[in-house]
mmCIF file of C-alpha atoms and ligand atoms in Angstrom:
data_model
loop_
_atom_site.group_PDB
_atom_site.id
_atom_site.type_symbol
_atom_site.label_atom_id
_atom_site.label_comp_id
_atom_site.label_asym_id
_atom_site.label_seq_id
_atom_site.Cartn_x
_atom_site.Cartn_y
_atom_site.Cartn_z
ATOM 1 C CA MET A 1383 -68.318 -43.046 60.215
ATOM 2 C CA ALA A 1384 -70.214 -40.133 58.407
ATOM 3 C CA THR A 1385 -74.227 -39.175 59.247
ATOM 4 C CA GLU A 1386 -76.363 -37.476 57.418
ATOM 5 C CA LEU A 1387 -77.993 -34.673 59.723
ATOM 6 C CA ILE A 1388 -80.487 -32.860 57.823
ATOM 7 C CA GLU A 1389 -80.056 -32.440 53.413
ATOM 8 C CA GLY A 1390 -76.938 -31.930 52.603
ATOM 9 C CA VAL A 1391 -75.567 -31.911 56.228
ATOM 10 C CA TRP A 1392 -73.380 -35.084 57.527
ATOM 11 C CA TRP A 1393 -71.588 -35.136 61.199
ATOM 12 C CA PHE A 1394 -68.189 -37.383 61.308
ATOM 13 C CA ASP A 1395 -67.388 -38.916 64.100
ATOM 14 C CA LEU A 1396 -63.659 -38.489 63.940
ATOM 15 C CA ARG A 1397 -63.650 -40.538 67.699
ATOM 16 C CA GLY A 1398 -63.112 -38.099 70.054
ATOM 17 C CA VAL A 1399 -63.955 -34.837 67.955
ATOM 18 C CA ASN A 1400 -66.497 -33.934 65.622
ATOM 19 C CA ALA A 1401 -66.198 -32.492 62.378
ATOM 20 C CA TYR A 1402 -69.363 -31.315 59.570
ATOM 21 C CA LEU A 1403 -69.611 -31.654 55.725
ATOM 22 C CA VAL A 1404 -71.782 -29.221 54.282
ATOM 23 C CA GLU A 1405 -73.306 -29.902 50.264
ATOM 24 C CA ASP A 1406 -74.703 -26.631 49.371
ATOM 25 C CA GLY A 1407 -75.393 -27.046 45.999
ATOM 26 C CA ASP A 1408 -71.664 -27.129 44.085
ATOM 27 C CA THR A 1409 -70.433 -25.633 46.910
ATOM 28 C CA LEU A 1410 -68.383 -28.281 49.932
ATOM 29 C CA THR A 1411 -68.125 -26.909 53.243
ATOM 30 C CA LEU A 1412 -65.563 -28.608 55.218
ATOM 31 C CA VAL A 1413 -66.605 -27.331 59.319
ATOM 32 C CA ASP A 1414 -63.223 -28.353 61.243
ATOM 33 C CA ALA A 1415 -60.980 -30.481 60.464
ATOM 34 C CA GLY A 1416 -60.164 -33.460 62.472
ATOM 35 C CA THR A 1417 -57.066 -33.319 64.678
ATOM 36 C CA PRO A 1418 -53.658 -34.934 62.801
ATOM 37 C CA LEU A 1419 -54.415 -38.171 62.776
ATOM 38 C CA SER A 1420 -57.848 -38.015 61.797
ATOM 39 C CA ARG A 1421 -56.921 -37.436 58.487
ATOM 40 C CA ARG A 1422 -56.852 -41.009 57.014
ATOM 41 C CA GLU A 1423 -61.082 -41.478 58.752
ATOM 42 C CA LEU A 1424 -61.766 -37.983 57.482
ATOM 43 C CA ALA A 1425 -60.537 -39.010 53.489
ATOM 44 C CA ARG A 1426 -62.856 -42.491 54.008
ATOM 45 C CA ASP A 1427 -66.055 -40.237 54.681
ATOM 46 C CA LEU A 1428 -65.673 -38.078 52.216
ATOM 47 C CA ARG A 1429 -65.315 -41.218 49.943
ATOM 48 C CA ASP A 1430 -67.907 -42.740 51.478
ATOM 49 C CA LEU A 1431 -70.104 -39.815 50.548
ATOM 50 C CA GLY A 1432 -67.743 -39.264 46.527
ATOM 51 C CA HIS A 1433 -65.729 -36.444 47.389
ATOM 52 C CA GLY A 1434 -62.151 -36.273 48.105
ATOM 53 C CA PHE A 1435 -60.116 -33.083 49.685
ATOM 54 C CA ALA A 1436 -59.544 -31.526 46.185
ATOM 55 C CA ASP A 1437 -63.133 -31.200 46.283
ATOM 56 C CA ILE A 1438 -63.438 -29.019 49.333
ATOM 57 C CA ASP A 1439 -64.505 -24.927 48.478
ATOM 58 C CA ARG A 1440 -64.033 -23.710 51.732
ATOM 59 C CA VAL A 1441 -63.064 -24.941 55.470
ATOM 60 C CA LEU A 1442 -65.062 -22.614 58.140
ATOM 61 C CA VAL A 1443 -62.712 -23.232 61.853
ATOM 62 C CA THR A 1444 -64.802 -22.664 65.446
ATOM 63 C CA HIS A 1445 -61.477 -22.307 67.350
ATOM 64 C CA TYR A 1446 -57.636 -22.591 66.648
ATOM 65 C CA ASP A 1447 -57.093 -26.149 69.460
ATOM 66 C CA VAL A 1448 -54.917 -28.660 67.581
ATOM 67 C CA ASP A 1449 -57.815 -31.331 67.494
ATOM 68 C CA HIS A 1450 -59.837 -28.786 65.022
ATOM 69 C CA VAL A 1451 -56.774 -27.633 62.119
ATOM 70 C CA GLY A 1452 -55.304 -31.255 62.478
ATOM 71 C CA VAL A 1453 -55.461 -31.489 58.586
ATOM 72 C CA LEU A 1454 -55.672 -28.142 57.319
ATOM 73 C CA ASN A 1455 -52.766 -28.739 55.052
ATOM 74 C CA ARG A 1456 -54.558 -30.841 52.591
ATOM 75 C CA VAL A 1457 -57.019 -29.087 52.063
ATOM 76 C CA ASP A 1458 -56.233 -26.724 49.473
ATOM 77 C CA ALA A 1459 -58.921 -23.854 49.931
ATOM 78 C CA PRO A 1460 -59.299 -21.106 51.531
ATOM 79 C CA VAL A 1461 -60.256 -21.495 55.443
ATOM 80 C CA TYR A 1462 -61.957 -18.496 57.745
ATOM 81 C CA ALA A 1463 -60.957 -18.381 61.757
ATOM 82 C CA GLY A 1464 -62.308 -15.850 64.168
ATOM 83 C CA ALA A 1465 -60.281 -12.279 63.842
ATOM 84 C CA THR A 1466 -57.248 -13.353 67.376
ATOM 85 C CA ASP A 1467 -57.790 -17.414 66.311
ATOM 86 C CA ALA A 1468 -56.624 -16.670 62.560
ATOM 87 C CA PRO A 1469 -53.080 -15.629 63.105
ATOM 88 C CA LEU A 1470 -52.461 -18.808 64.822
ATOM 89 C CA VAL A 1471 -54.462 -20.905 62.792
ATOM 90 C CA GLY A 1472 -52.067 -19.167 59.862
ATOM 91 C CA GLY A 1473 -48.818 -20.151 61.980
ATOM 92 C CA GLU A 1474 -48.323 -16.306 61.562
ATOM 93 C CA ARG A 1475 -48.257 -15.321 65.597
ATOM 94 C CA ARG A 1476 -47.421 -18.458 68.620
ATOM 95 C CA PRO A 1477 -49.553 -19.739 71.470
ATOM 96 C CA GLY A 1478 -49.029 -17.279 74.206
ATOM 97 C CA VAL A 1479 -47.996 -18.810 77.227
ATOM 98 C CA THR A 1480 -50.393 -16.856 79.599
ATOM 99 C CA GLY A 1481 -53.440 -19.287 81.281
ATOM 100 C CA ARG A 1482 -53.588 -22.899 80.770
ATOM 101 C CA LYS A 1483 -55.040 -22.449 78.047
ATOM 102 C CA GLY A 1484 -52.563 -20.378 76.198
ATOM 103 C CA LEU A 1485 -49.954 -22.818 77.622
ATOM 104 C CA SER A 1486 -51.805 -25.937 76.339
ATOM 105 C CA GLN A 1487 -51.878 -24.456 72.871
ATOM 106 C CA ARG A 1488 -48.384 -24.300 72.872
ATOM 107 C CA LEU A 1489 -47.261 -27.486 73.805
ATOM 108 C CA ALA A 1490 -49.833 -28.527 70.921
ATOM 109 C CA ALA A 1491 -48.610 -25.779 68.707
ATOM 110 C CA PRO A 1492 -45.758 -28.156 67.082
ATOM 111 C CA PHE A 1493 -48.687 -30.369 65.833
ATOM 112 C CA CYS A 1494 -50.887 -27.566 64.000
ATOM 113 C CA PRO A 1495 -50.017 -28.343 60.701
ATOM 114 C CA THR A 1496 -50.453 -25.253 58.404
ATOM 115 C CA PRO A 1497 -53.028 -24.138 56.623
ATOM 116 C CA ALA A 1498 -52.337 -25.771 52.663
ATOM 117 C CA GLY A 1499 -55.026 -23.232 51.460
ATOM 118 C CA PRO A 1500 -55.048 -19.190 52.254
ATOM 119 C CA VAL A 1501 -56.172 -17.959 55.867
ATOM 120 C CA ARG A 1502 -59.063 -15.332 56.309
ATOM 121 C CA SER A 1503 -60.094 -13.533 59.732
ATOM 122 C CA ILE A 1504 -63.600 -12.768 60.343
ATOM 123 C CA GLY A 1505 -65.593 -11.332 62.602
ATOM 124 C CA ASP A 1506 -68.918 -11.410 64.077
ATOM 125 C CA GLY A 1507 -71.808 -10.534 61.570
ATOM 126 C CA ASP A 1508 -69.873 -11.367 58.834
ATOM 127 C CA THR A 1509 -71.381 -14.251 56.496
ATOM 128 C CA VAL A 1510 -69.099 -17.177 54.131
ATOM 129 C CA GLY A 1511 -72.408 -18.168 51.649
ATOM 130 C CA SER A 1512 -75.013 -18.912 53.766
ATOM 131 C CA PHE A 1513 -73.661 -19.053 57.262
ATOM 132 C CA THR A 1514 -73.273 -15.770 59.594
ATOM 133 C CA VAL A 1515 -70.666 -16.042 61.506
ATOM 134 C CA VAL A 1516 -71.292 -15.393 65.752
ATOM 135 C CA HIS A 1517 -68.280 -14.012 67.634
ATOM 136 C CA THR A 1518 -68.390 -16.811 70.353
ATOM 137 C CA PRO A 1519 -65.769 -16.322 72.495
ATOM 138 C CA GLY A 1520 -64.094 -17.752 75.783
ATOM 139 C CA HIS A 1521 -63.248 -21.224 74.494
ATOM 140 C CA THR A 1522 -60.981 -19.166 72.207
ATOM 141 C CA PRO A 1523 -60.846 -16.061 72.235
ATOM 142 C CA GLY A 1524 -61.229 -15.926 68.496
ATOM 143 C CA HIS A 1525 -63.643 -18.869 69.214
ATOM 144 C CA VAL A 1526 -67.008 -18.320 66.344
ATOM 145 C CA SER A 1527 -69.758 -19.855 65.586
ATOM 146 C CA TYR A 1528 -71.284 -20.346 61.846
ATOM 147 C CA VAL A 1529 -75.183 -20.064 61.690
ATOM 148 C CA SER A 1530 -77.007 -20.922 59.079
ATOM 149 C CA GLU A 1531 -81.079 -20.263 58.968
ATOM 150 C CA ARG A 1532 -80.698 -21.462 55.941
ATOM 151 C CA LEU A 1533 -79.415 -25.185 56.023
ATOM 152 C CA SER A 1534 -81.396 -25.151 59.668
ATOM 153 C CA VAL A 1535 -77.631 -25.455 61.606
ATOM 154 C CA ALA A 1536 -75.313 -24.096 63.496
ATOM 155 C CA PHE A 1537 -72.355 -25.064 64.226
ATOM 156 C CA VAL A 1538 -71.230 -23.874 67.323
ATOM 157 C CA GLY A 1539 -67.429 -25.932 68.219
ATOM 158 C CA ASP A 1540 -66.577 -25.966 71.454
ATOM 159 C CA LEU A 1541 -68.327 -23.098 73.125
ATOM 160 C CA VAL A 1542 -70.630 -26.209 74.384
ATOM 161 C CA ARG A 1543 -70.111 -29.907 74.720
ATOM 162 C CA GLU A 1544 -72.964 -33.250 73.984
ATOM 163 C CA SER A 1545 -73.023 -35.156 77.337
ATOM 164 C CA GLY A 1546 -75.377 -38.094 77.834
ATOM 165 C CA GLY A 1547 -77.401 -36.151 75.430
ATOM 166 C CA ARG A 1548 -76.745 -32.905 78.102
ATOM 167 C CA LEU A 1549 -75.343 -29.795 76.830
ATOM 168 C CA GLU A 1550 -73.283 -28.133 79.142
ATOM 169 C CA PRO A 1551 -71.428 -25.812 78.962
ATOM 170 C CA SER A 1552 -67.380 -26.082 77.475
ATOM 171 C CA PRO A 1553 -65.326 -27.276 80.320
ATOM 172 C CA GLY A 1554 -63.436 -24.855 82.961
ATOM 173 C CA LEU A 1555 -60.065 -26.968 82.089
ATOM 174 C CA LEU A 1556 -60.023 -26.710 78.482
ATOM 175 C CA SER A 1557 -61.167 -23.052 77.844
ATOM 176 C CA HIS A 1558 -59.277 -19.143 78.005
ATOM 177 C CA ASP A 1559 -62.284 -17.700 80.227
ATOM 178 C CA THR A 1560 -65.175 -19.514 81.254
ATOM 179 C CA ALA A 1561 -67.521 -16.223 82.273
ATOM 180 C CA GLN A 1562 -66.837 -15.165 79.113
ATOM 181 C CA VAL A 1563 -67.965 -18.921 77.791
ATOM 182 C CA ARG A 1564 -71.270 -18.697 79.551
ATOM 183 C CA ALA A 1565 -71.623 -14.656 78.139
ATOM 184 C CA SER A 1566 -70.972 -16.032 75.020
ATOM 185 C CA ILE A 1567 -73.911 -18.653 75.766
ATOM 186 C CA GLN A 1568 -76.532 -16.527 76.448
ATOM 187 C CA ARG A 1569 -75.809 -14.196 73.745
ATOM 188 C CA LEU A 1570 -75.597 -16.781 71.407
ATOM 189 C CA ALA A 1571 -78.799 -18.680 72.319
ATOM 190 C CA ALA A 1572 -81.034 -15.318 72.103
ATOM 191 C CA ALA A 1573 -79.621 -14.200 68.320
ATOM 192 C CA LEU A 1574 -79.771 -17.625 67.607
ATOM 193 C CA PRO A 1575 -82.827 -18.822 64.811
ATOM 194 C CA GLU A 1576 -85.107 -21.670 65.478
ATOM 195 C CA VAL A 1577 -82.017 -23.851 63.428
ATOM 196 C CA ASP A 1578 -82.671 -28.134 64.186
ATOM 197 C CA VAL A 1579 -79.292 -28.718 63.671
ATOM 198 C CA LEU A 1580 -76.957 -28.141 66.560
ATOM 199 C CA GLY A 1581 -73.360 -29.347 65.700
ATOM 200 C CA MET A 1582 -71.009 -28.894 68.591
ATOM 201 C CA GLY A 1583 -67.329 -30.053 68.773
ATOM 202 C CA HIS A 1584 -67.536 -33.216 70.532
ATOM 203 C CA GLY A 1585 -70.610 -35.586 71.685
ATOM 204 C CA VAL A 1586 -73.483 -36.687 70.015
ATOM 205 C CA PRO A 1587 -75.292 -33.705 67.690
ATOM 206 C CA PHE A 1588 -78.522 -32.244 67.650
ATOM 207 C CA GLU A 1589 -80.668 -33.568 64.724
ATOM 208 C CA ARG A 1590 -83.518 -32.083 65.848
ATOM 209 C CA ASP A 1591 -85.120 -28.372 68.027
ATOM 210 C CA GLY A 1592 -81.112 -27.938 68.329
ATOM 211 C CA HIS A 1593 -81.696 -23.973 69.602
ATOM 212 C CA GLU A 1594 -83.747 -24.997 71.746
ATOM 213 C CA ARG A 1595 -81.517 -26.906 73.473
ATOM 214 C CA LEU A 1596 -79.112 -24.250 73.425
ATOM 215 C CA ARG A 1597 -82.273 -22.167 75.012
ATOM 216 C CA GLU A 1598 -82.065 -24.395 77.902
ATOM 217 C CA LEU A 1599 -78.620 -24.197 78.748
ATOM 218 C CA ALA A 1600 -78.868 -20.667 78.909
ATOM 219 C CA ASP A 1601 -81.521 -21.077 81.580
ATOM 220 C CA ARG A 1602 -79.485 -23.367 83.328
ATOM 221 C CA LEU A 1603 -76.601 -21.151 84.312
HETATM 222 ZN ZN1 ZN B 1323 -61.811 -29.728 70.665
#
């Protein structure tokens, strides 16, 4: 189901993982791309808003994981991903097998589709439309967040997750480096403008005072 979080910013609840759609003027931006099993649901949510996969102008990927890149083969548009994760998203590099995270990525790699569009590598401080890229490594080495002060939204992927109304760091079991996750939360919280919407990869996104919620979490760590 598609839920509008703030004008032009939609949350797609894809059963266990979130994707987002941003309508900014004529430009349609998809943020993360669900699991390979999300195609129908994503198509339906897009259709409910009067769109199809063909209307998407670009995809902002927060990180390389099977539940965030699942339908990239359906979207013939540029795909943006953090520099370290981009070769994995594009299929030019296979995940390493060092550590639990690498191993789980290696096992899931056969299920990650090759994107239909070109993959563009981005880094800290780059801009895509009204979004500024913040490198927030930890869950994966190339994990990035996308912040738009103008739209009052931050998409933070799996840097954090929401559970029972509470924000928590990405779980250690699923992360590449938990100390790095905490450092990235601190850094993003300190740099984040006063955005309302905080959209994470898992859980219920915050519609109001998202920046404050992230700062509260940073203070707790
Ligand atoms: Zn995830």
